[in-house]
mmCIF file of N, CA and C in Angstrom:
data_model
loop_
_atom_site.group_PDB
_atom_site.id
_atom_site.type_symbol
_atom_site.label_atom_id
_atom_site.label_comp_id
_atom_site.label_asym_id
_atom_site.label_seq_id
_atom_site.Cartn_x
_atom_site.Cartn_y
_atom_site.Cartn_z
ATOM 1 N N MET A 825 0.834 -1.175 0.000
ATOM 2 C CA MET A 825 0.000 0.000 0.000
ATOM 3 C C MET A 825 0.883 1.244 0.000
ATOM 4 N N THR A 826 0.682 2.081 -0.963
ATOM 5 C CA THR A 826 1.420 3.331 -1.006
ATOM 6 C C THR A 826 0.633 4.397 -0.268
ATOM 7 N N PRO A 827 1.324 5.336 0.345
ATOM 8 C CA PRO A 827 0.602 6.390 1.057
ATOM 9 C C PRO A 827 -0.083 7.344 0.081
ATOM 10 N N LEU A 828 -1.123 8.012 0.574
ATOM 11 C CA LEU A 828 -1.824 9.001 -0.239
ATOM 12 C C LEU A 828 -0.941 10.231 -0.398
ATOM 13 N N GLU A 829 -0.706 10.627 -1.632
ATOM 14 C CA GLU A 829 0.080 11.822 -1.885
ATOM 15 C C GLU A 829 -0.866 13.009 -2.008
ATOM 16 N N ASN A 830 -0.434 14.180 -1.621
ATOM 17 C CA ASN A 830 -1.194 15.430 -1.670
ATOM 18 C C ASN A 830 -2.393 15.432 -0.729
ATOM 19 N N ALA A 831 -2.491 14.508 0.201
ATOM 20 C CA ALA A 831 -3.568 14.504 1.188
ATOM 21 C C ALA A 831 -3.145 15.339 2.378
ATOM 22 N N THR A 832 -4.124 16.005 2.991
ATOM 23 C CA THR A 832 -3.842 16.831 4.159
ATOM 24 C C THR A 832 -4.800 16.466 5.277
ATOM 25 N N LYS A 833 -4.327 16.578 6.510
ATOM 26 C CA LYS A 833 -5.137 16.314 7.693
ATOM 27 C C LYS A 833 -5.749 17.630 8.131
ATOM 28 N N THR A 834 -7.084 17.691 8.217
ATOM 29 C CA THR A 834 -7.788 18.896 8.660
ATOM 30 C C THR A 834 -8.696 18.535 9.837
ATOM 31 N N ALA A 835 -9.439 19.525 10.316
ATOM 32 C CA ALA A 835 -10.383 19.277 11.407
ATOM 33 C C ALA A 835 -11.520 18.369 10.955
ATOM 34 N N ASP A 836 -11.876 18.428 9.669
ATOM 35 C CA ASP A 836 -12.944 17.576 9.131
ATOM 36 C C ASP A 836 -12.497 16.135 8.931
ATOM 37 N N GLY A 837 -11.223 15.918 8.754
ATOM 38 C CA GLY A 837 -10.665 14.596 8.484
ATOM 39 C C GLY A 837 -9.546 14.713 7.466
ATOM 40 N N VAL A 838 -9.324 13.679 6.690
ATOM 41 C CA VAL A 838 -8.292 13.685 5.657
ATOM 42 C C VAL A 838 -8.926 14.198 4.361
ATOM 43 N N VAL A 839 -8.311 15.223 3.775
ATOM 44 C CA VAL A 839 -8.842 15.845 2.560
ATOM 45 C C VAL A 839 -7.879 15.584 1.415
ATOM 46 N N LEU A 840 -8.443 15.124 0.277
ATOM 47 C CA LEU A 840 -7.662 14.878 -0.927
ATOM 48 C C LEU A 840 -8.431 15.460 -2.101
ATOM 49 N N ASN A 841 -7.849 16.412 -2.789
ATOM 50 C CA ASN A 841 -8.458 17.075 -3.949
ATOM 51 C C ASN A 841 -9.842 17.650 -3.641
ATOM 52 N N GLY A 842 -10.031 18.174 -2.440
ATOM 53 C CA GLY A 842 -11.295 18.796 -2.064
ATOM 54 C C GLY A 842 -12.332 17.834 -1.506
ATOM 55 N N PHE A 843 -12.049 16.551 -1.450
ATOM 56 C CA PHE A 843 -12.980 15.552 -0.921
ATOM 57 C C PHE A 843 -12.508 15.083 0.447
ATOM 58 N N VAL A 844 -13.440 15.009 1.394
ATOM 59 C CA VAL A 844 -13.122 14.476 2.716
ATOM 60 C C VAL A 844 -13.250 12.961 2.644
ATOM 61 N N LEU A 845 -12.172 12.265 2.957
ATOM 62 C CA LEU A 845 -12.130 10.809 2.843
ATOM 63 C C LEU A 845 -12.581 10.137 4.136
ATOM 64 N N SER A 846 -13.351 9.072 3.999
ATOM 65 C CA SER A 846 -13.743 8.240 5.134
ATOM 66 C C SER A 846 -12.854 7.008 5.156
ATOM 67 N N PRO A 847 -12.559 6.482 6.347
ATOM 68 C CA PRO A 847 -11.751 5.260 6.407
ATOM 69 C C PRO A 847 -12.461 4.086 5.750
ATOM 70 N N VAL A 848 -11.684 3.110 5.294
ATOM 71 C CA VAL A 848 -12.253 1.935 4.633
ATOM 72 C C VAL A 848 -13.005 1.081 5.643
ATOM 73 N N VAL A 849 -13.900 0.244 5.128
ATOM 74 C CA VAL A 849 -14.662 -0.682 5.970
ATOM 75 C C VAL A 849 -14.011 -2.059 5.902
ATOM 76 N N GLU A 850 -14.510 -2.983 6.676
ATOM 77 C CA GLU A 850 -13.910 -4.320 6.769
ATOM 78 C C GLU A 850 -13.917 -5.058 5.435
ATOM 79 N N GLN A 851 -14.952 -4.843 4.600
ATOM 80 C CA GLN A 851 -15.046 -5.534 3.320
ATOM 81 C C GLN A 851 -13.925 -5.118 2.366
ATOM 82 N N CYS A 852 -13.319 -3.960 2.579
ATOM 83 C CA CYS A 852 -12.264 -3.455 1.690
ATOM 84 C C CYS A 852 -10.910 -4.121 1.940
ATOM 85 N N THR A 853 -10.805 -4.926 2.968
ATOM 86 C CA THR A 853 -9.544 -5.578 3.306
ATOM 87 C C THR A 853 -9.077 -6.449 2.148
ATOM 88 N N GLY A 854 -7.865 -6.207 1.662
ATOM 89 C CA GLY A 854 -7.294 -6.974 0.565
ATOM 90 C C GLY A 854 -7.403 -6.296 -0.784
ATOM 91 N N CYS A 855 -8.094 -5.162 -0.867
ATOM 92 C CA CYS A 855 -8.270 -4.457 -2.137
ATOM 93 C C CYS A 855 -6.977 -3.709 -2.503
ATOM 94 N N ASP A 856 -6.675 -3.640 -3.792
ATOM 95 C CA ASP A 856 -5.471 -2.949 -4.247
ATOM 96 C C ASP A 856 -5.614 -1.436 -4.197
ATOM 97 N N ARG A 857 -6.824 -0.922 -4.026
ATOM 98 C CA ARG A 857 -7.053 0.521 -4.016
ATOM 99 C C ARG A 857 -6.925 1.141 -2.628
ATOM 100 N N VAL A 858 -6.697 0.344 -1.606
ATOM 101 C CA VAL A 858 -6.561 0.844 -0.237
ATOM 102 C C VAL A 858 -5.196 1.505 -0.081
ATOM 103 N N ARG A 859 -5.212 2.724 0.466
ATOM 104 C CA ARG A 859 -3.973 3.483 0.699
ATOM 105 C C ARG A 859 -3.917 3.910 2.165
ATOM 106 N N GLU A 860 -2.710 4.117 2.673
ATOM 107 C CA GLU A 860 -2.533 4.524 4.062
ATOM 108 C C GLU A 860 -2.238 6.010 4.151
ATOM 109 N N PHE A 861 -2.755 6.623 5.196
ATOM 110 C CA PHE A 861 -2.409 7.998 5.540
ATOM 111 C C PHE A 861 -2.356 8.053 7.052
ATOM 112 N N GLY A 862 -1.173 8.221 7.573
ATOM 113 C CA GLY A 862 -0.996 8.176 9.023
ATOM 114 C C GLY A 862 -1.216 6.758 9.512
ATOM 115 N N GLU A 863 -2.131 6.604 10.439
ATOM 116 C CA GLU A 863 -2.441 5.297 11.006
ATOM 117 C C GLU A 863 -3.668 4.654 10.367
ATOM 118 N N GLU A 864 -4.382 5.389 9.514
ATOM 119 C CA GLU A 864 -5.631 4.885 8.945
ATOM 120 C C GLU A 864 -5.474 4.507 7.482
ATOM 121 N N GLN A 865 -6.449 3.739 6.977
ATOM 122 C CA GLN A 865 -6.458 3.320 5.583
ATOM 123 C C GLN A 865 -7.669 3.934 4.888
ATOM 124 N N PHE A 866 -7.443 4.387 3.636
ATOM 125 C CA PHE A 866 -8.478 5.045 2.860
ATOM 126 C C PHE A 866 -8.500 4.470 1.450
ATOM 127 N N CYS A 867 -9.667 4.604 0.774
ATOM 128 C CA CYS A 867 -9.805 4.157 -0.604
ATOM 129 C C CYS A 867 -9.280 5.252 -1.529
ATOM 130 N N SER A 868 -8.499 4.882 -2.522
ATOM 131 C CA SER A 868 -7.956 5.869 -3.461
ATOM 132 C C SER A 868 -8.932 6.179 -4.584
ATOM 133 N N SER A 869 -10.063 5.444 -4.677
ATOM 134 C CA SER A 869 -11.012 5.634 -5.768
ATOM 135 C C SER A 869 -12.312 6.299 -5.347
ATOM 136 N N TYR A 870 -12.709 6.149 -4.087
ATOM 137 C CA TYR A 870 -14.015 6.655 -3.657
ATOM 138 C C TYR A 870 -13.890 7.219 -2.248
ATOM 139 N N PRO A 871 -14.442 8.421 -1.986
ATOM 140 C CA PRO A 871 -14.250 9.038 -0.676
ATOM 141 C C PRO A 871 -15.022 8.378 0.470
ATOM 142 N N VAL A 872 -16.157 7.719 0.195
ATOM 143 C CA VAL A 872 -16.960 7.099 1.256
ATOM 144 C C VAL A 872 -17.168 5.621 0.916
ATOM 145 N N PRO A 873 -16.208 4.762 1.252
ATOM 146 C CA PRO A 873 -16.281 3.349 0.869
ATOM 147 C C PRO A 873 -17.485 2.603 1.432
ATOM 148 N N SER A 874 -18.003 2.995 2.584
ATOM 149 C CA SER A 874 -19.129 2.272 3.181
ATOM 150 C C SER A 874 -20.370 2.350 2.306
ATOM 151 N N LYS A 875 -20.551 3.422 1.557
ATOM 152 C CA LYS A 875 -21.709 3.546 0.674
ATOM 153 C C LYS A 875 -21.604 2.640 -0.549
ATOM 154 N N LYS A 876 -20.403 2.299 -0.968
ATOM 155 C CA LYS A 876 -20.237 1.416 -2.124
ATOM 156 C C LYS A 876 -20.629 -0.020 -1.792
ATOM 157 N N TRP A 877 -20.598 -0.406 -0.524
ATOM 158 C CA TRP A 877 -20.902 -1.771 -0.122
ATOM 159 C C TRP A 877 -22.367 -1.944 0.272
ATOM 160 N N VAL A 878 -23.171 -0.885 0.266
ATOM 161 C CA VAL A 878 -24.567 -0.973 0.689
ATOM 162 C C VAL A 878 -25.374 -1.864 -0.244
ATOM 163 N N GLY A 879 -25.180 -1.751 -1.548
ATOM 164 C CA GLY A 879 -25.974 -2.507 -2.511
ATOM 165 C C GLY A 879 -25.463 -3.903 -2.801
ATOM 166 N N GLY A 880 -24.531 -4.405 -2.069
ATOM 167 C CA GLY A 880 -23.986 -5.749 -2.327
ATOM 168 C C GLY A 880 -22.478 -5.713 -2.314
ATOM 169 N N ARG A 881 -21.872 -5.529 -3.493
ATOM 170 C CA ARG A 881 -20.416 -5.462 -3.532
ATOM 171 C C ARG A 881 -19.981 -4.174 -4.212
ATOM 172 N N CYS A 882 -18.820 -3.711 -3.876
ATOM 173 C CA CYS A 882 -18.252 -2.478 -4.440
ATOM 174 C C CYS A 882 -17.775 -2.757 -5.867
ATOM 175 N N ASN A 883 -18.127 -1.879 -6.787
ATOM 176 C CA ASN A 883 -17.706 -2.095 -8.169
ATOM 177 C C ASN A 883 -16.232 -1.751 -8.375
ATOM 178 N N PHE A 884 -15.582 -1.129 -7.396
ATOM 179 C CA PHE A 884 -14.155 -0.838 -7.483
ATOM 180 C C PHE A 884 -13.297 -1.939 -6.857
ATOM 181 N N ALA A 885 -13.901 -2.905 -6.197
ATOM 182 C CA ALA A 885 -13.161 -3.932 -5.454
ATOM 183 C C ALA A 885 -12.318 -4.785 -6.398
ATOM 184 N N THR A 886 -11.025 -4.836 -6.116
ATOM 185 C CA THR A 886 -10.121 -5.629 -6.948
ATOM 186 C C THR A 886 -9.894 -7.015 -6.357
ATOM 187 N N HIS A 887 -10.284 -7.219 -5.107
ATOM 188 C CA HIS A 887 -10.045 -8.502 -4.453
ATOM 189 C C HIS A 887 -11.220 -9.461 -4.588
ATOM 190 N N ILE A 888 -12.308 -9.030 -5.227
ATOM 191 C CA ILE A 888 -13.472 -9.885 -5.432
ATOM 192 C C ILE A 888 -13.630 -10.126 -6.924
ATOM 193 N N LYS A 889 -13.682 -11.374 -7.300
ATOM 194 C CA LYS A 889 -13.824 -11.731 -8.706
ATOM 195 C C LYS A 889 -15.297 -11.918 -9.031
ATOM 196 N N ALA A 890 -15.707 -11.428 -10.195
ATOM 197 C CA ALA A 890 -17.086 -11.604 -10.642
ATOM 198 C C ALA A 890 -17.300 -13.054 -11.041
ATOM 199 N N GLN A 891 -18.436 -13.589 -10.656
ATOM 200 C CA GLN A 891 -18.716 -14.975 -10.983
ATOM 201 C C GLN A 891 -19.268 -15.060 -12.397
ATOM 202 N N ALA A 892 -18.735 -15.972 -13.152
ATOM 203 C CA ALA A 892 -19.183 -16.153 -14.530
ATOM 204 C C ALA A 892 -20.513 -16.887 -14.537
ATOM 205 N N GLY A 893 -21.340 -16.561 -15.512
ATOM 206 C CA GLY A 893 -22.633 -17.225 -15.634
ATOM 207 C C GLY A 893 -22.454 -18.670 -16.062
ATOM 208 N N SER A 894 -23.519 -19.437 -15.972
ATOM 209 C CA SER A 894 -23.428 -20.852 -16.316
ATOM 210 C C SER A 894 -23.510 -21.076 -17.823
ATOM 211 N N GLY A 895 -23.546 -19.993 -18.580
ATOM 212 C CA GLY A 895 -23.601 -20.130 -20.030
ATOM 213 C C GLY A 895 -25.025 -19.960 -20.522
ATOM 214 N N ALA A 896 -25.198 -20.013 -21.805
ATOM 215 C CA ALA A 896 -26.522 -19.841 -22.392
ATOM 216 C C ALA A 896 -27.338 -21.113 -22.222
ATOM 217 N N LYS A 897 -28.638 -20.922 -22.042
ATOM 218 C CA LYS A 897 -29.516 -22.086 -21.948
ATOM 219 C C LYS A 897 -29.692 -22.684 -23.337
ATOM 220 N N VAL A 898 -29.716 -23.976 -23.390
ATOM 221 C CA VAL A 898 -29.852 -24.684 -24.652
ATOM 222 C C VAL A 898 -31.234 -25.315 -24.701
ATOM 223 N N ASN A 899 -31.940 -25.028 -25.758
ATOM 224 C CA ASN A 899 -33.239 -25.644 -25.969
ATOM 225 C C ASN A 899 -32.987 -27.059 -26.501
ATOM 226 N N PRO A 900 -33.403 -28.099 -25.786
ATOM 227 C CA PRO A 900 -33.090 -29.469 -26.211
ATOM 228 C C PRO A 900 -33.723 -29.845 -27.559
ATOM 229 N N LEU A 901 -34.875 -29.286 -27.863
ATOM 230 C CA LEU A 901 -35.521 -29.596 -29.138
ATOM 231 C C LEU A 901 -34.709 -29.042 -30.302
ATOM 232 N N LYS A 902 -34.272 -27.793 -30.166
ATOM 233 C CA LYS A 902 -33.460 -27.188 -31.239
ATOM 234 C C LYS A 902 -32.101 -27.867 -31.335
ATOM 235 N N ALA A 903 -31.536 -28.259 -30.191
ATOM 236 C CA ALA A 903 -30.241 -28.925 -30.203
ATOM 237 C C ALA A 903 -30.326 -30.263 -30.937
ATOM 238 N N SER A 904 -31.418 -30.998 -30.745
ATOM 239 C CA SER A 904 -31.543 -32.282 -31.433
ATOM 240 C C SER A 904 -31.732 -32.094 -32.926
ATOM 241 N N LYS A 905 -32.442 -31.048 -33.328
ATOM 242 C CA LYS A 905 -32.619 -30.763 -34.764
ATOM 243 C C LYS A 905 -31.292 -30.375 -35.409
ATOM 244 N N ARG A 906 -30.503 -29.582 -34.689
ATOM 245 C CA ARG A 906 -29.185 -29.205 -35.226
ATOM 246 C C ARG A 906 -28.301 -30.435 -35.367
ATOM 247 N N ALA A 907 -28.346 -31.325 -34.399
ATOM 248 C CA ALA A 907 -27.542 -32.534 -34.451
ATOM 249 C C ALA A 907 -27.973 -33.434 -35.601
ATOM 250 N N ALA A 908 -29.263 -33.454 -35.873
ATOM 251 C CA ALA A 908 -29.757 -34.280 -36.972
ATOM 252 C C ALA A 908 -29.327 -33.736 -38.312
ATOM 253 N N LYS A 909 -29.212 -32.402 -38.424
ATOM 254 C CA LYS A 909 -28.784 -31.775 -39.684
ATOM 255 C C LYS A 909 -27.274 -31.904 -39.876
ATOM 256 N N GLY A 910 -26.546 -32.144 -38.806
ATOM 257 C CA GLY A 910 -25.106 -32.308 -38.927
ATOM 258 C C GLY A 910 -24.324 -31.037 -38.602
ATOM 259 N N ARG A 911 -24.936 -30.105 -37.945
ATOM 260 C CA ARG A 911 -24.212 -28.867 -37.561
ATOM 261 C C ARG A 911 -23.473 -29.015 -36.280
#
């Protein structure tokens, strides 16, 4: 984890490019976007990481792999006709 560059500590919290950053939540553990500033860890992509996890999973998360679908459904009747034609 590289430290946040150009971040400053203010009374509101840690500010980076005009945005006040919130510390990461437990689900962010292991993500490549987590950066350290002082003793705390922050997301380098989104200022409020807890809101990204409300709907399920964060779309910025690099440590979670998307599950592939089971493929297209095959209609058995059409499949047998294709096999009979030799395709």
